[in-house]
Amino acid sequence: MLVRVLNPDENLLSVDASQNEPPRGDRRKFIRTSSLAVGALAFGPPALVRGQHLNSKLNIACIGIGGKGRSDTDACAAENIVALCDVDSGSDAYETQTRKYPSAKFYKDFRQMLDQLGDQIDAVTVSTPDHMHAIIASAAMKRNKAVFCQKPLTQTIYEARYLSNMAQDRKIVTQMGNQGSASDGLRRAVETIQDGLIGQVHEVHVWTNRPIWPQAMELSDGEDPIPATLDWDTWIGAAPMRPYVGIRNPNDKFGTYTPFNWRGWQDFGTGALGDMACHTVNVPFRALQLDYPTEIEAMPFGRMNKQSYPVGSKIRFAFPKRTGRTPFEHPHLFHHFKKIEHDPVTLWWYDGGQPDPTARGGHDLTNKPPAELTTDIVVLQGKLPNSGCLLIGEGGMVFLPDDYGTNFFIKLKGEKEFVNYLKHPAMAQHPERIARNRHAGDGNLVRAHALEWIDAIKANKPEMCYSRFNIGARLVEIMLLGCVSLRVGQKIEWDGPKMVAKNCPQAAQYIRRQDRTNWALS
């Protein structure tokens, strides 16, 4: 009998009893666990030694090579980068990356790449605008390719559930690109909060400096000539077709849609919430084992239209009581985990601020938690940081001062000030339970997060990825509900298992979108 010890970020709804079944017989069968370099020290000895296959490098295809795609590709540079795919062959990223990886074949259409290279590819990275994540990832997974997909994993709730189920059913090695997950600090925060560091947590406040791109826009008039180097039809992909509009403001190098300002458009992005919550809500999501909220209520700042997200929003997520599981520090034959009963918790999200057309992102950056909750943070740092997360428990508070959760401060009940977790004496009571990312030591979390995925591919163990799709998709589902509430303009009463807004049938169009003809999930 094979018994798997649960990771502490899994709850009762996410246990996959099939993950110990034998691996499928594809090319990675001959690559997996070829040497101790795969991580025997952290994850155990290799299951087999592939004697005759001397080249243990993976063949990786990278889809989307500009912006975040550049660093995602470079994080995998120790493997074989066999293909680069991007809709724009006239960008700086195209010039840089094709020179850096001269043996990689270049494509504009990922479908053509997957069809032509087929079994020559072991794994795929996806670093495109949000609206194409699930379309591309599912196409690769249908071909049994391991997938690293940037956050937010998907643009819709239905897509998140679809990719999670697909990865689990096919036993695909996956990772969502919220790189803070690789840090020791984040994993330490998760395990200590779960172990009762600040008692039952009833309130969480998360804020961000985003958006730093335009929002609250209407469709531009007219259209511009499509650059000869840009495949506009493939860039639009699953979204409704619209005319190409380029740079209308000479001071804005990011364009109306591409290369960067797509984030604020409802057809292509997910606004500030979708962009940043996969980072800033990561710790409370894992530590409190959040699952389906029962109520989501979004309050926009300024103008809300049918084309783009507002310049600011305050969103309330209400989570009911829930039962979670965490592994014992020293599991034995019959007792591998303990149950945790979590009280109801309210999570508040804040982005942007009041409209200010002269400011970056079009807002005044004033949307923050109530001042009475953040007084001790101001004392600690001299001011309230533009991004952060505050968990308020019965026995104290935990404050995370950055976007990625790599560092945190503790203030227990009766204490006068926050103290860094590395110096707080209470930490000694809580043993380490979560395996650490063995690549995180050099501080390059983008690289460490990708290398954890590569290790898992070679070992053919999806559970080695701390942000695998059945974890990342749950976080994305929660956050995308905030986007849905903004778009329908009312509170949502949510039935998570059925993916239904019980009080709001008009939300269905945003929970599962209608894809353009010939662009659908695989």
XYZ file of C-alpha atoms in Angstrom:
522
model
C 0.000 0.000 0.000
C 1.278 3.456 -0.935
C 0.428 6.261 1.460
C 0.991 9.893 0.538
C 1.505 12.471 3.264
C -0.622 15.489 2.463
C 0.998 18.813 1.816
C -0.196 21.418 4.307
C -1.738 23.582 1.613
C -4.205 20.850 0.633
C -7.648 20.624 2.167
C -10.172 17.824 2.239
C -11.461 18.724 -1.221
C -8.083 18.575 -2.965
C -6.676 15.166 -2.054
C -5.650 13.225 -5.135
C -5.330 9.560 -4.211
C -4.122 8.671 -7.695
C -0.825 10.542 -7.597
C 1.129 7.425 -6.611
C 0.077 5.480 -9.688
C 2.786 4.490 -12.206
C 3.823 7.233 -14.650
C 2.678 7.291 -18.234
C 5.077 5.987 -20.870
C 6.128 9.082 -22.779
C 9.525 10.598 -23.500
C 9.891 11.883 -19.931
C 9.934 8.258 -18.748
C 13.537 8.156 -19.993
C 14.476 11.499 -18.487
C 13.028 11.404 -14.984
C 15.301 11.101 -11.974
C 18.463 10.632 -13.999
C 20.789 11.762 -11.233
C 20.938 13.125 -7.708
C 20.856 16.573 -9.304
C 17.114 16.148 -9.693
C 16.838 16.557 -5.961
C 17.329 13.240 -4.206
C 18.315 15.021 -1.017
C 15.017 16.880 -0.856
C 12.677 14.402 -2.465
C 14.179 10.942 -2.013
C 16.266 8.653 -4.239
C 15.516 8.243 -7.943
C 12.984 5.587 -8.863
C 15.131 4.324 -11.711
C 18.377 5.124 -13.485
C 18.085 5.793 -17.174
C 21.388 4.368 -18.250
C 21.096 4.641 -22.009
C 19.689 8.188 -22.263
C 22.753 10.337 -21.639
C 21.157 13.716 -22.337
C 18.931 14.308 -19.293
C 17.841 17.762 -20.383
C 14.207 18.479 -21.136
C 13.035 19.902 -24.459
C 11.046 23.027 -23.575
C 8.911 25.249 -25.800
C 8.215 28.783 -24.592
C 4.986 30.507 -25.661
C 5.061 34.258 -25.119
C 8.646 35.527 -24.926
C 8.157 39.217 -24.169
C 7.665 40.760 -20.731
C 7.331 38.012 -18.139
C 7.897 35.454 -20.874
C 11.504 36.562 -21.181
C 12.354 35.708 -17.573
C 10.272 32.516 -17.699
C 12.269 31.350 -20.709
C 15.596 32.318 -19.158
C 14.699 30.464 -15.940
C 14.652 27.253 -18.002
C 17.852 28.016 -19.926
C 19.766 25.062 -18.441
C 17.433 22.750 -20.362
C 17.003 22.589 -24.149
C 14.924 25.541 -25.379
C 13.746 23.971 -28.628
C 11.033 26.423 -29.651
C 10.034 30.051 -29.119
C 6.534 31.227 -29.934
C 5.225 34.786 -30.005
C 2.654 36.619 -32.099
C 5.043 39.560 -32.644
C 8.285 39.026 -34.545
C 9.135 42.715 -34.468
C 9.592 43.227 -30.749
C 12.777 43.753 -28.781
C 12.058 40.456 -27.020
C 12.052 38.636 -30.355
C 15.456 40.077 -31.270
C 16.936 39.328 -27.834
C 15.555 35.851 -27.297
C 16.110 34.471 -30.795
C 19.747 35.552 -30.536
C 20.056 34.021 -27.079
C 18.539 30.694 -28.201
C 19.662 30.365 -31.842
C 18.821 26.660 -32.120
C 15.191 27.219 -31.080
C 12.664 27.218 -33.907
C 10.422 30.291 -33.946
C 6.639 30.205 -34.418
C 3.888 32.797 -34.314
C 1.060 30.301 -33.714
C 1.332 27.864 -30.792
C -1.009 25.413 -32.524
C 1.352 25.061 -35.458
C 4.268 24.635 -33.063
C 2.573 21.853 -31.087
C 1.461 20.082 -34.251
C 4.842 20.221 -35.943
C 7.120 19.433 -33.010
C 4.828 16.957 -31.257
C 6.825 14.421 -29.244
C 9.985 16.503 -29.578
C 8.604 18.724 -26.793
C 8.538 17.615 -23.144
C 7.245 20.778 -21.528
C 5.738 24.175 -22.306
C 5.812 27.586 -20.632
C 2.833 29.913 -21.156
C 3.455 33.637 -20.650
C 0.786 35.328 -22.744
C -2.092 37.717 -21.918
C -4.603 36.192 -19.494
C -7.347 35.429 -22.017
C -5.162 32.831 -23.777
C -3.685 31.000 -20.783
C -6.245 28.200 -20.576
C -6.565 27.790 -24.355
C -2.820 27.241 -24.737
C -2.298 25.257 -21.530
C -5.110 22.820 -22.320
C -3.764 22.282 -25.852
C -0.365 21.364 -24.429
C -1.835 19.187 -21.678
C -3.971 17.315 -24.205
C -0.648 16.275 -25.737
C 0.630 15.260 -22.264
C 3.123 18.117 -22.018
C 4.123 19.446 -18.611
C 2.967 23.057 -18.302
C 4.264 26.118 -16.474
C 1.607 28.850 -16.835
C 1.840 32.399 -15.607
C -0.619 33.808 -13.095
C -3.506 34.254 -13.115
C -3.774 30.693 -14.326
C -6.955 31.479 -16.281
C -9.269 34.355 -17.119
C -12.466 32.584 -16.044
C -13.604 30.379 -13.177
C -14.737 27.624 -15.537
C -11.286 27.505 -17.139
C -9.580 27.226 -13.742
C -11.739 24.256 -12.784
C -11.176 22.726 -16.231
C -7.359 22.932 -16.069
C -7.268 21.649 -12.499
C -9.316 18.591 -13.409
C -7.346 18.012 -16.594
C -4.005 18.130 -14.784
C -5.220 15.738 -12.106
C -6.866 13.293 -14.496
C -3.832 13.129 -16.768
C -1.261 13.344 -13.952
C 0.436 16.277 -15.677
C 3.271 18.107 -13.904
C 2.131 21.724 -13.634
C 3.094 24.980 -11.952
C 1.362 28.379 -11.845
C 3.788 31.284 -12.025
C 3.357 33.026 -8.667
C 7.035 32.906 -7.816
C 6.703 33.999 -4.190
C 5.593 30.406 -3.578
C 9.240 29.383 -3.911
C 10.444 31.427 -0.949
C 11.313 30.036 2.466
C 9.591 32.986 4.124
C 6.232 32.268 2.509
C 6.321 28.582 3.418
C 7.342 29.458 6.973
C 4.420 31.874 7.282
C 1.995 29.245 6.020
C 3.051 26.486 8.393
C 3.246 28.687 11.503
C -0.126 30.368 10.955
C -1.651 26.926 10.387
C -0.043 25.752 13.615
C -1.804 28.475 15.591
C 0.833 31.224 15.757
C -1.879 33.907 16.059
C -4.851 31.664 16.862
C -8.036 31.595 14.825
C -7.922 34.215 12.060
C -11.203 36.011 11.428
C -10.049 38.966 9.326
C -7.567 39.466 6.463
C -6.736 42.713 4.654
C -4.775 42.729 1.390
C -3.879 45.840 -0.596
C -1.844 46.656 -3.709
C -0.473 49.612 -5.670
C -2.053 48.231 -8.864
C -3.312 49.150 -11.371
C -0.190 50.738 -12.832
C -1.735 50.523 -16.330
C -4.821 52.346 -17.701
C -8.270 51.257 -16.519
C -11.792 52.678 -16.794
C -11.275 53.145 -20.573
C -13.878 53.069 -23.305
C -13.218 51.524 -26.720
C -11.050 53.727 -28.916
C -12.509 55.175 -32.082
C -11.306 53.948 -35.445
C -8.416 51.593 -36.057
C -4.750 51.664 -36.947
C -2.759 49.650 -39.491
C -1.700 46.310 -38.040
C 2.106 46.083 -37.887
C 3.469 43.630 -40.446
C 5.249 41.710 -37.695
C 2.120 41.206 -35.539
C -0.370 38.353 -35.985
C -3.392 40.254 -34.636
C -5.880 37.425 -35.188
C -3.803 35.023 -33.072
C -3.231 37.708 -30.429
C -7.020 38.204 -30.147
C -7.412 34.422 -29.959
C -10.490 33.395 -27.967
C -11.684 36.971 -27.344
C -14.200 38.754 -29.590
C -12.487 40.295 -32.604
C -11.928 44.049 -32.494
C -9.925 46.489 -34.626
C -6.255 46.922 -33.868
C -5.390 50.172 -32.107
C -1.761 51.061 -31.497
C -0.111 53.845 -29.539
C -2.468 56.817 -29.352
C -0.577 58.599 -26.574
C 3.038 59.327 -27.599
C 4.082 59.252 -23.923
C 2.741 55.712 -23.493
C 5.077 53.097 -24.969
C 2.793 50.257 -23.823
C 0.103 50.796 -26.442
C -3.664 50.559 -26.244
C -3.668 46.762 -26.002
C -0.213 45.415 -26.727
C 2.441 44.966 -25.472
C 1.254 45.681 -21.906
C -1.958 47.667 -21.462
C -4.223 44.687 -22.197
C -4.429 44.030 -18.433
C -7.136 46.615 -17.825
C -9.454 45.404 -20.618
C -12.135 42.907 -19.588
C -11.774 40.891 -22.802
C -8.049 40.286 -22.278
C -7.021 40.804 -18.649
C -8.353 40.470 -15.129
C -7.516 43.906 -13.744
C -5.526 44.586 -10.610
C -7.195 41.775 -8.684
C -6.382 39.056 -11.209
C -2.868 40.350 -11.742
C -1.713 40.673 -8.140
C -3.919 38.581 -5.836
C -2.163 35.372 -6.901
C 0.853 36.912 -5.146
C -0.549 38.944 -2.279
C -3.330 36.569 -1.206
C -1.086 33.517 -1.525
C -0.160 33.308 2.173
C -3.669 33.666 3.682
C -5.103 31.368 0.999
C -2.680 28.596 1.928
C -2.392 29.236 5.656
C -6.150 29.452 6.224
C -6.932 26.745 3.648
C -9.491 28.947 1.962
C -11.917 27.232 -0.366
C -15.211 28.434 -1.845
C -16.421 31.755 -0.438
C -20.151 32.067 0.160
C -20.437 35.803 -0.542
C -18.444 38.178 -2.714
C -19.242 41.878 -2.822
C -17.256 44.349 -4.945
C -17.376 48.136 -4.687
C -15.761 49.970 -7.631
C -14.116 53.379 -7.382
C -15.017 55.835 -10.102
C -16.592 54.718 -13.350
C -17.358 51.055 -14.114
C -18.155 50.204 -17.723
C -18.517 47.102 -19.909
C -15.056 47.356 -21.461
C -12.487 47.808 -18.704
C -12.009 47.482 -14.964
C -12.326 50.513 -12.645
C -9.364 52.513 -11.319
C -9.957 51.071 -7.848
C -12.050 48.531 -5.992
C -12.770 47.288 -2.495
C -13.964 43.682 -2.387
C -15.268 41.546 0.464
C -14.927 37.748 0.397
C -16.789 35.806 3.108
C -15.566 32.273 3.830
C -17.485 29.824 6.026
C -16.168 27.354 8.572
C -14.007 24.712 6.925
C -11.936 21.671 7.817
C -8.344 21.417 6.668
C -5.486 18.975 7.043
C -1.816 19.404 7.846
C 0.830 16.691 8.036
C 2.430 15.797 11.326
C 6.087 16.727 11.709
C 6.871 13.025 12.185
C 4.125 11.005 10.464
C 3.911 7.285 11.137
C 2.010 4.359 9.693
C -1.495 5.176 10.890
C -1.337 8.923 11.606
C -0.052 11.094 8.792
C -2.050 14.263 9.234
C -4.203 16.140 11.667
C -7.422 18.004 11.054
C -7.752 21.748 11.556
C -11.099 23.401 12.151
C -11.055 26.953 10.754
C -13.532 29.596 11.874
C -15.310 31.809 9.325
C -13.075 34.543 7.943
C -13.607 37.731 5.962
C -10.969 38.772 3.444
C -10.896 42.389 2.264
C -9.156 43.362 -0.968
C -8.124 46.942 -1.858
C -6.678 48.163 -5.169
C -6.157 51.567 -6.785
C -7.920 54.588 -5.351
C -10.041 57.558 -6.258
C -9.824 58.685 -9.905
C -6.873 60.959 -10.696
C -6.200 61.238 -14.443
C -2.766 62.771 -13.829
C -1.457 59.883 -11.721
C 0.015 56.542 -12.768
C -2.814 54.067 -13.276
C -5.352 56.900 -13.131
C -5.870 56.822 -9.347
C -4.544 58.475 -6.178
C -3.399 55.218 -4.466
C -5.526 55.906 -1.369
C -7.514 52.670 -1.242
C -6.090 50.996 1.859
C -7.319 49.251 5.042
C -8.771 51.427 7.825
C -6.088 53.490 9.564
C -6.914 52.048 12.997
C -5.807 48.608 11.751
C -2.491 49.754 10.334
C -1.137 52.039 13.078
C 1.455 49.503 14.230
C 2.570 48.916 10.644
C 3.210 52.646 10.205
C 5.230 52.624 13.438
C 7.258 49.678 12.131
C 7.979 51.042 8.657
C 7.508 54.782 8.960
C 4.600 54.674 6.543
C 2.056 52.247 5.186
C 3.600 50.403 2.231
C 1.772 50.561 -1.085
C 1.240 46.783 -1.017
C 0.810 44.401 1.885
C -1.192 41.782 3.727
C -2.425 41.799 7.332
C -3.898 38.751 9.078
C -5.712 39.475 12.344
C -6.106 36.554 14.713
C -7.423 36.027 18.196
C -3.866 35.829 19.504
C -2.128 38.495 17.429
C -1.333 39.703 13.930
C 0.937 38.772 11.035
C 1.983 41.467 8.559
C 3.566 40.764 5.166
C 5.140 43.910 3.682
C 5.637 42.943 0.045
C 3.805 41.501 -2.930
C 5.228 38.003 -2.719
C 5.033 37.003 0.942
C 8.768 36.400 1.269
C 9.048 38.154 4.633
C 6.703 38.698 7.569
C 6.381 40.323 10.981
C 4.579 39.109 14.093
C 2.812 40.993 16.886
C 1.235 38.704 19.466
C -1.444 39.826 21.890
C 0.098 41.929 24.658
C 3.194 42.841 22.615
C 3.930 46.460 21.800
C 5.325 46.170 18.279
C 5.834 43.951 15.272
C 8.977 41.783 15.243
C 10.509 40.099 12.214
C 9.738 36.383 12.139
C 13.435 35.475 12.126
C 13.821 37.179 15.523
C 10.512 36.401 17.223
C 10.885 33.824 20.037
C 7.462 32.269 19.354
C 8.764 30.806 16.114
C 10.841 28.230 18.002
C 7.618 26.471 19.053
C 6.678 25.677 15.465
C 8.706 23.039 13.589
C 9.196 23.120 9.848
C 6.718 20.834 8.066
C 6.666 22.079 4.492
C 9.451 20.966 2.170
C 11.533 23.948 1.039
C 12.410 24.773 -2.552
C 16.002 23.577 -2.872
C 16.766 26.237 -5.502
C 15.606 29.265 -3.491
C 18.930 29.907 -1.786
C 20.269 32.333 -4.403
C 17.247 34.612 -4.032
C 16.132 34.309 -7.660
C 12.557 33.184 -7.064
C 11.585 33.215 -10.736
C 14.343 30.709 -11.445
C 13.702 28.672 -8.284
C 9.991 28.353 -9.036
C 10.669 27.124 -12.571
C 13.388 24.727 -11.450
C 11.043 23.119 -8.920
C 8.741 22.408 -11.865
C 11.632 20.985 -13.897
C 12.668 18.749 -10.985
C 9.097 17.459 -10.749
C 8.980 16.690 -14.475
C 12.162 14.654 -14.279
C 10.885 12.795 -11.237
C 7.377 12.572 -12.765
C 5.894 13.707 -9.449
C 3.279 16.474 -9.861
C 3.016 16.854 -6.087
C 6.543 18.286 -5.911
C 5.237 21.558 -7.394
C 4.057 23.838 -4.607
C 1.826 25.854 -6.951
C 0.571 22.996 -9.125
C -2.708 23.609 -10.888
C -5.012 21.957 -8.350
C -3.632 24.436 -5.781
C -3.232 27.502 -8.007
C -6.624 27.020 -9.650
C -8.425 27.197 -6.297
C -6.749 30.516 -5.522
C -7.575 31.833 -8.993
C -11.239 30.787 -8.732
C -11.595 32.772 -5.515
C -10.002 35.915 -6.897
C -11.854 35.818 -10.219
C -15.118 35.906 -8.268
C -14.166 39.467 -7.359
C -13.900 40.294 -11.060
C -17.317 38.728 -11.658
C -18.883 40.760 -8.848
C -17.427 43.940 -10.335
C -18.809 43.116 -13.775
C -22.338 42.243 -12.641
C -22.445 45.188 -10.246
C -23.838 43.366 -7.211
C -23.124 40.974 -4.359
C -22.798 37.324 -5.357
C -24.057 34.383 -3.317
C -21.798 31.586 -4.480
C -22.340 27.849 -4.858
C -18.764 26.721 -5.389
C -19.228 23.031 -6.265
C -21.813 23.939 -8.922
C -20.028 27.135 -10.100
C -23.298 29.056 -9.856
C -24.111 32.542 -8.552
C -27.369 31.592 -6.838
C -28.798 35.110 -6.708
C -27.373 36.410 -9.952
C -28.000 34.398 -13.139
C -26.464 37.139 -15.288
C -23.064 36.219 -13.808
C -22.976 33.022 -15.864
C -21.533 34.811 -18.915
C -18.489 35.841 -16.864
C -18.041 32.502 -15.115
C -17.757 30.738 -18.455
C -17.183 32.924 -21.495
C -18.204 32.239 -25.082
C -14.958 31.646 -26.977
C -14.526 32.863 -30.534
C -14.994 30.234 -33.254
C -11.983 27.909 -33.634
C -10.582 28.997 -30.252
C -11.673 26.661 -27.490
C -10.340 24.598 -24.618
C -8.776 21.336 -25.743
